[in-house]
Amino acid sequence: MLYKKKDELSHVSLFGIWLVAIVVFSIIYWLLSYIPGHGPTQLNGISDPLMRFFDALYFSVITGATVGYGDILPLGISKIFAAFEGILSFVLLAVFVSRLSSRKHDAALTRIHAISADTAFNDIRHGLFVSRKDLDLVIKKLASTHALEEKDWKNLRTALRQMQIFIRRISELRETKHHTSFLDTDHEQLIFDSVERSLRRVVETAQELEISGLSCVDNTTCGVELAGIYAVAEKEFVLTPHTKNQENEELYQEVVTQLTLIRGLLSR
């Protein structure tokens, strides 16, 4: 949806103003034609008032359209009005064309923004999915051996860091263009669900570590990344007001619940 400032005139309004100006100036020319030496040429020779007005309207249209055929020429005071009408019409038509061009430009930018947001949306969900799968491997390893090798700790750290990156990117979807946001009800629901499942997997991983006699918090790199996930998720879903959508309120609260659990893990 394109955004238009409240103080901007629409294309129809600008064209309407131009038409009104044409009619107003034609009336002025028509009245001046009854004053010798001050009306456009040829008008004073027309006895029928209606036909005289039609010619005055024709002269106003030609002047307002900045065509100027030269078959009717202004005289006296009408020169001033003709000059003013020409300038006014030029400005109105210039603004009209500028707005038309700007509207097409805005439409193109809006389309580009939508494509970019859609790409970011898919990247975020896919990135969080991959992070969850990496954590699943760690959980599986803990369930079978109750121990982690150095490479497992490295994979755990990488998964947590990648999760931070993609949660942080959610702000790209909240950034607005022309006062619109990519996160409608359906997209927001999918994002909340993906983040909630990801945070839940983080909690499950930390709990499995504790069951195995290990601790993510006590491990320097793991603890730092866990704190990083809490920080970025808190910023995106607690400190930043979420969309007030009742349909997604339950999912949002589930995200907050997982964040509370992570905060509890960090405070141990």
GROMACS .gro file of C-alpha atoms in nm:
model
  268
    1MET     CA    1   0.000   0.000   0.000
    2LEU     CA    2   0.147   0.333  -0.099
    3TYR     CA    3   0.166   0.601   0.164
    4LYS     CA    4   0.059   0.955   0.088
    5LYS     CA    5   0.119   1.243   0.325
    6LYS     CA    6  -0.197   1.409   0.448
    7ASP     CA    7  -0.087   1.752   0.326
    8GLU     CA    8  -0.022   1.630  -0.028
    9LEU     CA    9  -0.284   1.689  -0.297
   10SER     CA   10  -0.389   1.392  -0.505
   11HIS     CA   11  -0.359   1.384  -0.884
   12VAL     CA   12  -0.735   1.428  -0.916
   13SER     CA   13  -0.725   1.732  -0.686
   14LEU     CA   14  -0.442   1.894  -0.884
   15PHE     CA   15  -0.623   1.836  -1.213
   16GLY     CA   16  -0.942   1.972  -1.055
   17ILE     CA   17  -0.762   2.289  -0.943
   18TRP     CA   18  -0.629   2.335  -1.296
   19LEU     CA   19  -0.980   2.298  -1.445
   20VAL     CA   20  -1.123   2.545  -1.195
   21ALA     CA   21  -0.846   2.792  -1.281
   22ILE     CA   22  -0.929   2.752  -1.652
   23VAL     CA   23  -1.296   2.832  -1.590
   24VAL     CA   24  -1.218   3.125  -1.354
   25PHE     CA   25  -0.980   3.285  -1.603
   26SER     CA   26  -1.225   3.232  -1.890
   27ILE     CA   27  -1.485   3.427  -1.690
   28ILE     CA   28  -1.230   3.704  -1.633
   29TYR     CA   29  -1.148   3.719  -2.005
   30TRP     CA   30  -1.517   3.718  -2.088
   31LEU     CA   31  -1.584   4.011  -1.855
   32LEU     CA   32  -1.277   4.203  -1.978
   33SER     CA   33  -1.397   4.161  -2.337
   34TYR     CA   34  -1.672   4.412  -2.259
   35ILE     CA   35  -1.408   4.673  -2.164
   36PRO     CA   36  -1.261   4.820  -2.483
   37GLY     CA   37  -0.887   4.761  -2.516
   38HIS     CA   38  -0.860   4.519  -2.223
   39GLY     CA   39  -1.009   4.194  -2.345
   40PRO     CA   40  -0.861   3.931  -2.577
   41THR     CA   41  -0.886   4.015  -2.946
   42GLN     CA   42  -1.187   3.888  -3.147
   43LEU     CA   43  -1.402   3.848  -2.837
   44ASN     CA   44  -1.542   4.198  -2.851
   45GLY     CA   45  -1.667   4.131  -3.204
   46ILE     CA   46  -1.894   3.847  -3.090
   47SER     CA   47  -2.242   3.973  -3.000
   48ASP     CA   48  -2.376   3.649  -2.853
   49PRO     CA   49  -2.264   3.640  -2.483
   50LEU     CA   50  -2.266   3.261  -2.479
   51MET     CA   51  -2.050   3.229  -2.790
   52ARG     CA   52  -1.820   3.499  -2.651
   53PHE     CA   53  -1.781   3.296  -2.333
   54PHE     CA   54  -1.703   2.981  -2.533
   55ASP     CA   55  -1.423   3.168  -2.714
   56ALA     CA   56  -1.300   3.305  -2.382
   57LEU     CA   57  -1.298   2.947  -2.247
   58TYR     CA   58  -1.110   2.831  -2.556
   59PHE     CA   59  -0.849   3.107  -2.507
   60SER     CA   60  -0.817   3.013  -2.138
   61VAL     CA   61  -0.764   2.644  -2.222
   62ILE     CA   62  -0.500   2.726  -2.483
   63THR     CA   63  -0.325   2.960  -2.241
   64GLY     CA   64  -0.354   2.716  -1.951
   65ALA     CA   65  -0.222   2.431  -2.162
   66THR     CA   66   0.073   2.656  -2.256
   67VAL     CA   67   0.002   2.592  -2.625
   68GLY     CA   68  -0.062   2.949  -2.744
   69TYR     CA   69  -0.182   2.919  -3.104
   70GLY     CA   70  -0.188   3.295  -3.144
   71ASP     CA   71  -0.531   3.315  -3.308
   72ILE     CA   72  -0.657   3.514  -3.007
   73LEU     CA   73  -0.427   3.764  -2.837
   74PRO     CA   74  -0.465   3.932  -2.497
   75LEU     CA   75  -0.486   4.311  -2.477
   76GLY     CA   76  -0.452   4.555  -2.189
   77ILE     CA   77  -0.526   4.411  -1.847
   78SER     CA   78  -0.596   4.067  -1.994
   79LYS     CA   79  -0.223   4.037  -2.066
   80ILE     CA   80  -0.156   4.033  -1.693
   81PHE     CA   81  -0.414   3.762  -1.633
   82ALA     CA   82  -0.292   3.559  -1.931
   83ALA     CA   83   0.065   3.573  -1.804
   84PHE     CA   84  -0.042   3.473  -1.453
   85GLU     CA   85  -0.257   3.188  -1.587
   86GLY     CA   86   0.033   3.060  -1.796
   87ILE     CA   87   0.266   3.057  -1.493
   88LEU     CA   88   0.004   2.902  -1.265
   89SER     CA   89  -0.081   2.629  -1.517
   90PHE     CA   90   0.286   2.554  -1.578
   91VAL     CA   91   0.343   2.507  -1.204
   92LEU     CA   92   0.031   2.292  -1.159
   93LEU     CA   93   0.114   2.070  -1.456
   94ALA     CA   94   0.476   2.039  -1.342
   95VAL     CA   95   0.364   1.929  -0.995
   96PHE     CA   96   0.112   1.689  -1.151
   97VAL     CA   97   0.378   1.520  -1.365
   98SER     CA   98   0.623   1.517  -1.073
   99ARG     CA   99   0.368   1.349  -0.846
  100LEU     CA  100   0.286   1.094  -1.115
  101SER     CA  101   0.654   1.010  -1.159
  102SER     CA  102   0.706   0.998  -0.782
  103ARG     CA  103   0.411   0.764  -0.741
  104LYS     CA  104   0.559   0.517  -0.990
  105HIS     CA  105   0.896   0.548  -0.817
  106ASP     CA  106   0.738   0.481  -0.477
  107ALA     CA  107   0.552   0.182  -0.616
  108ALA     CA  108   0.880   0.037  -0.746
  109LEU     CA  109   1.054   0.097  -0.411
  110THR     CA  110   0.764  -0.062  -0.225
  111ARG     CA  111   0.788  -0.368  -0.448
  112ILE     CA  112   1.164  -0.393  -0.395
  113HIS     CA  113   1.114  -0.358  -0.020
  114ALA     CA  114   0.853  -0.636  -0.022
  115ILE     CA  115   1.085  -0.869  -0.213
  116SER     CA  116   1.373  -0.788   0.022
  117ALA     CA  117   1.154  -0.845   0.329
  118ASP     CA  118   1.025  -1.174   0.190
  119THR     CA  119   1.383  -1.291   0.133
  120ALA     CA  120   1.481  -1.188   0.487
  121PHE     CA  121   1.175  -1.369   0.626
  122ASN     CA  122   1.268  -1.694   0.456
  123ASP     CA  123   1.635  -1.657   0.552
  124ILE     CA  124   1.546  -1.604   0.917
  125ARG     CA  125   1.319  -1.906   0.941
  126HIS     CA  126   1.567  -2.126   0.755
  127GLY     CA  127   1.860  -2.003   0.965
  128LEU     CA  128   1.674  -2.072   1.290
  129PHE     CA  129   1.576  -2.416   1.158
  130VAL     CA  130   1.940  -2.501   1.089
  131SER     CA  131   2.038  -2.378   1.436
  132ARG     CA  132   1.776  -2.604   1.595
  133LYS     CA  133   1.906  -2.903   1.397
  134ASP     CA  134   2.259  -2.833   1.519
  135LEU     CA  135   2.132  -2.819   1.877
  136ASP     CA  136   1.948  -3.147   1.821
  137LEU     CA  137   2.282  -3.310   1.739
  138VAL     CA  138   2.428  -3.178   2.064
  139ILE     CA  139   2.127  -3.304   2.263
  140LYS     CA  140   2.155  -3.643   2.095
  141LYS     CA  141   2.526  -3.662   2.180
  142LEU     CA  142   2.456  -3.572   2.542
  143ALA     CA  143   2.179  -3.831   2.565
  144SER     CA  144   2.410  -4.106   2.448
  145THR     CA  145   2.747  -4.018   2.605
  146HIS     CA  146   2.673  -3.748   2.867
  147ALA     CA  147   2.985  -3.571   2.743
  148LEU     CA  148   3.090  -3.328   2.474
  149GLU     CA  149   3.414  -3.317   2.282
  150GLU     CA  150   3.583  -2.992   2.186
  151LYS     CA  151   3.428  -3.000   1.840
  152ASP     CA  152   3.083  -3.047   1.999
  153TRP     CA  153   3.131  -2.737   2.215
  154LYS     CA  154   3.239  -2.552   1.902
  155ASN     CA  155   2.928  -2.666   1.714
  156LEU     CA  156   2.713  -2.563   2.011
  157ARG     CA  157   2.870  -2.219   2.019
  158THR     CA  158   2.826  -2.180   1.642
  159ALA     CA  159   2.458  -2.278   1.662
  160LEU     CA  160   2.393  -2.029   1.941
  161ARG     CA  161   2.576  -1.751   1.762
  162GLN     CA  162   2.389  -1.820   1.437
  163MET     CA  163   2.063  -1.806   1.628
  164GLN     CA  164   2.158  -1.463   1.761
  165ILE     CA  165   2.227  -1.336   1.410
  166PHE     CA  166   1.890  -1.446   1.272
  167ILE     CA  167   1.688  -1.326   1.570
  168ARG     CA  168   1.858  -0.988   1.535
  169ARG     CA  169   1.751  -0.978   1.168
  170ILE     CA  170   1.384  -0.983   1.267
  171SER     CA  171   1.410  -0.605   1.303
  172GLU     CA  172   1.444  -0.590   0.923
  173LEU     CA  173   1.087  -0.715   0.898
  174ARG     CA  174   0.964  -0.454   1.144
  175GLU     CA  175   1.128  -0.167   0.956
  176THR     CA  176   0.857   0.018   0.769
  177LYS     CA  177   0.838   0.166   0.425
  178HIS     CA  178   0.558   0.417   0.361
  179HIS     CA  179   0.421   0.328   0.705
  180THR     CA  180   0.367  -0.037   0.620
  181SER     CA  181   0.528  -0.343   0.775
  182PHE     CA  182   0.603  -0.683   0.627
  183LEU     CA  183   0.490  -0.855   0.948
  184ASP     CA  184   0.121  -0.910   0.890
  185THR     CA  185  -0.073  -1.160   1.105
  186ASP     CA  186   0.039  -1.472   0.918
  187HIS     CA  187   0.407  -1.377   0.884
  188GLU     CA  188   0.421  -1.266   1.246
  189GLN     CA  189   0.269  -1.596   1.357
  190LEU     CA  190   0.534  -1.795   1.171
  191ILE     CA  191   0.814  -1.579   1.313
  192PHE     CA  192   0.685  -1.614   1.670
  193ASP     CA  193   0.652  -1.990   1.626
  194SER     CA  194   1.003  -2.025   1.480
  195VAL     CA  195   1.162  -1.814   1.755
  196GLU     CA  196   0.968  -1.990   2.032
  197ARG     CA  197   1.079  -2.333   1.911
  198SER     CA  198   1.438  -2.210   1.877
  199LEU     CA  199   1.446  -2.065   2.228
  200ARG     CA  200   1.282  -2.383   2.360
  201ARG     CA  201   1.560  -2.587   2.199
  202VAL     CA  202   1.819  -2.364   2.366
  203VAL     CA  203   1.657  -2.431   2.705
  204GLU     CA  204   1.643  -2.805   2.636
  205THR     CA  205   2.011  -2.806   2.540
  206ALA     CA  206   2.110  -2.620   2.858
  207GLN     CA  207   1.902  -2.859   3.068
  208GLU     CA  208   2.060  -3.163   2.901
  209LEU     CA  209   2.402  -3.020   2.977
  210GLU     CA  210   2.309  -2.991   3.345
  211ILE     CA  211   2.173  -3.347   3.350
  212SER     CA  212   2.510  -3.461   3.212
  213GLY     CA  213   2.694  -3.272   3.484
  214LEU     CA  214   2.798  -2.992   3.249
  215SER     CA  215   2.698  -2.627   3.237
  216CYS     CA  216   2.663  -2.389   2.945
  217VAL     CA  217   2.697  -2.092   3.177
  218ASP     CA  218   3.022  -2.222   3.329
  219ASN     CA  219   3.168  -2.278   2.983
  220THR     CA  220   3.308  -1.941   2.875
  221THR     CA  221   3.214  -1.945   2.507
  222CYS     CA  222   2.880  -2.118   2.558
  223GLY     CA  223   2.783  -1.886   2.843
  224VAL     CA  224   2.864  -1.576   2.638
  225GLU     CA  225   2.656  -1.696   2.344
  226LEU     CA  226   2.366  -1.793   2.569
  227ALA     CA  227   2.370  -1.444   2.721
  228GLY     CA  228   2.388  -1.301   2.368
  229ILE     CA  229   2.075  -1.491   2.263
  230TYR     CA  230   1.888  -1.359   2.565
  231ALA     CA  231   1.999  -1.003   2.493
  232VAL     CA  232   1.896  -0.996   2.125
  233ALA     CA  233   1.568  -1.183   2.187
  234GLU     CA  234   1.480  -0.953   2.477
  235LYS     CA  235   1.544  -0.652   2.254
  236GLU     CA  236   1.329  -0.789   1.972
  237PHE     CA  237   1.039  -0.924   2.177
  238VAL     CA  238   1.034  -0.744   2.511
  239LEU     CA  239   1.199  -0.403   2.479
  240THR     CA  240   1.056  -0.352   2.128
  241PRO     CA  241   0.673  -0.339   2.135
  242HIS     CA  242   0.532  -0.628   1.939
  243THR     CA  243   0.236  -0.604   1.705
  244LYS     CA  244  -0.086  -0.581   1.900
  245ASN     CA  245  -0.250  -0.880   1.738
  246GLN     CA  246  -0.473  -1.089   1.959
  247GLU     CA  247  -0.445  -1.392   1.730
  248ASN     CA  248  -0.070  -1.411   1.798
  249GLU     CA  249  -0.076  -1.303   2.162
  250GLU     CA  250  -0.053  -1.660   2.291
  251LEU     CA  251   0.251  -1.734   2.074
  252TYR     CA  252   0.412  -1.410   2.186
  253GLN     CA  253   0.365  -1.504   2.551
  254GLU     CA  254   0.527  -1.841   2.482
  255VAL     CA  255   0.832  -1.659   2.346
  256VAL     CA  256   0.845  -1.448   2.663
  257THR     CA  257   0.815  -1.765   2.873
  258GLN     CA  258   1.120  -1.920   2.704
  259LEU     CA  259   1.312  -1.597   2.758
  260THR     CA  260   1.226  -1.612   3.128
  261LEU     CA  261   1.364  -1.967   3.144
  262ILE     CA  262   1.688  -1.859   2.973
  263ARG     CA  263   1.723  -1.570   3.217
  264GLY     CA  264   1.684  -1.822   3.499
  265LEU     CA  265   1.963  -2.034   3.351
  266LEU     CA  266   2.194  -1.735   3.331
  267SER     CA  267   2.128  -1.633   3.691
  268ARG     CA  268   2.229  -1.971   3.836
   0.00000   0.00000   0.00000
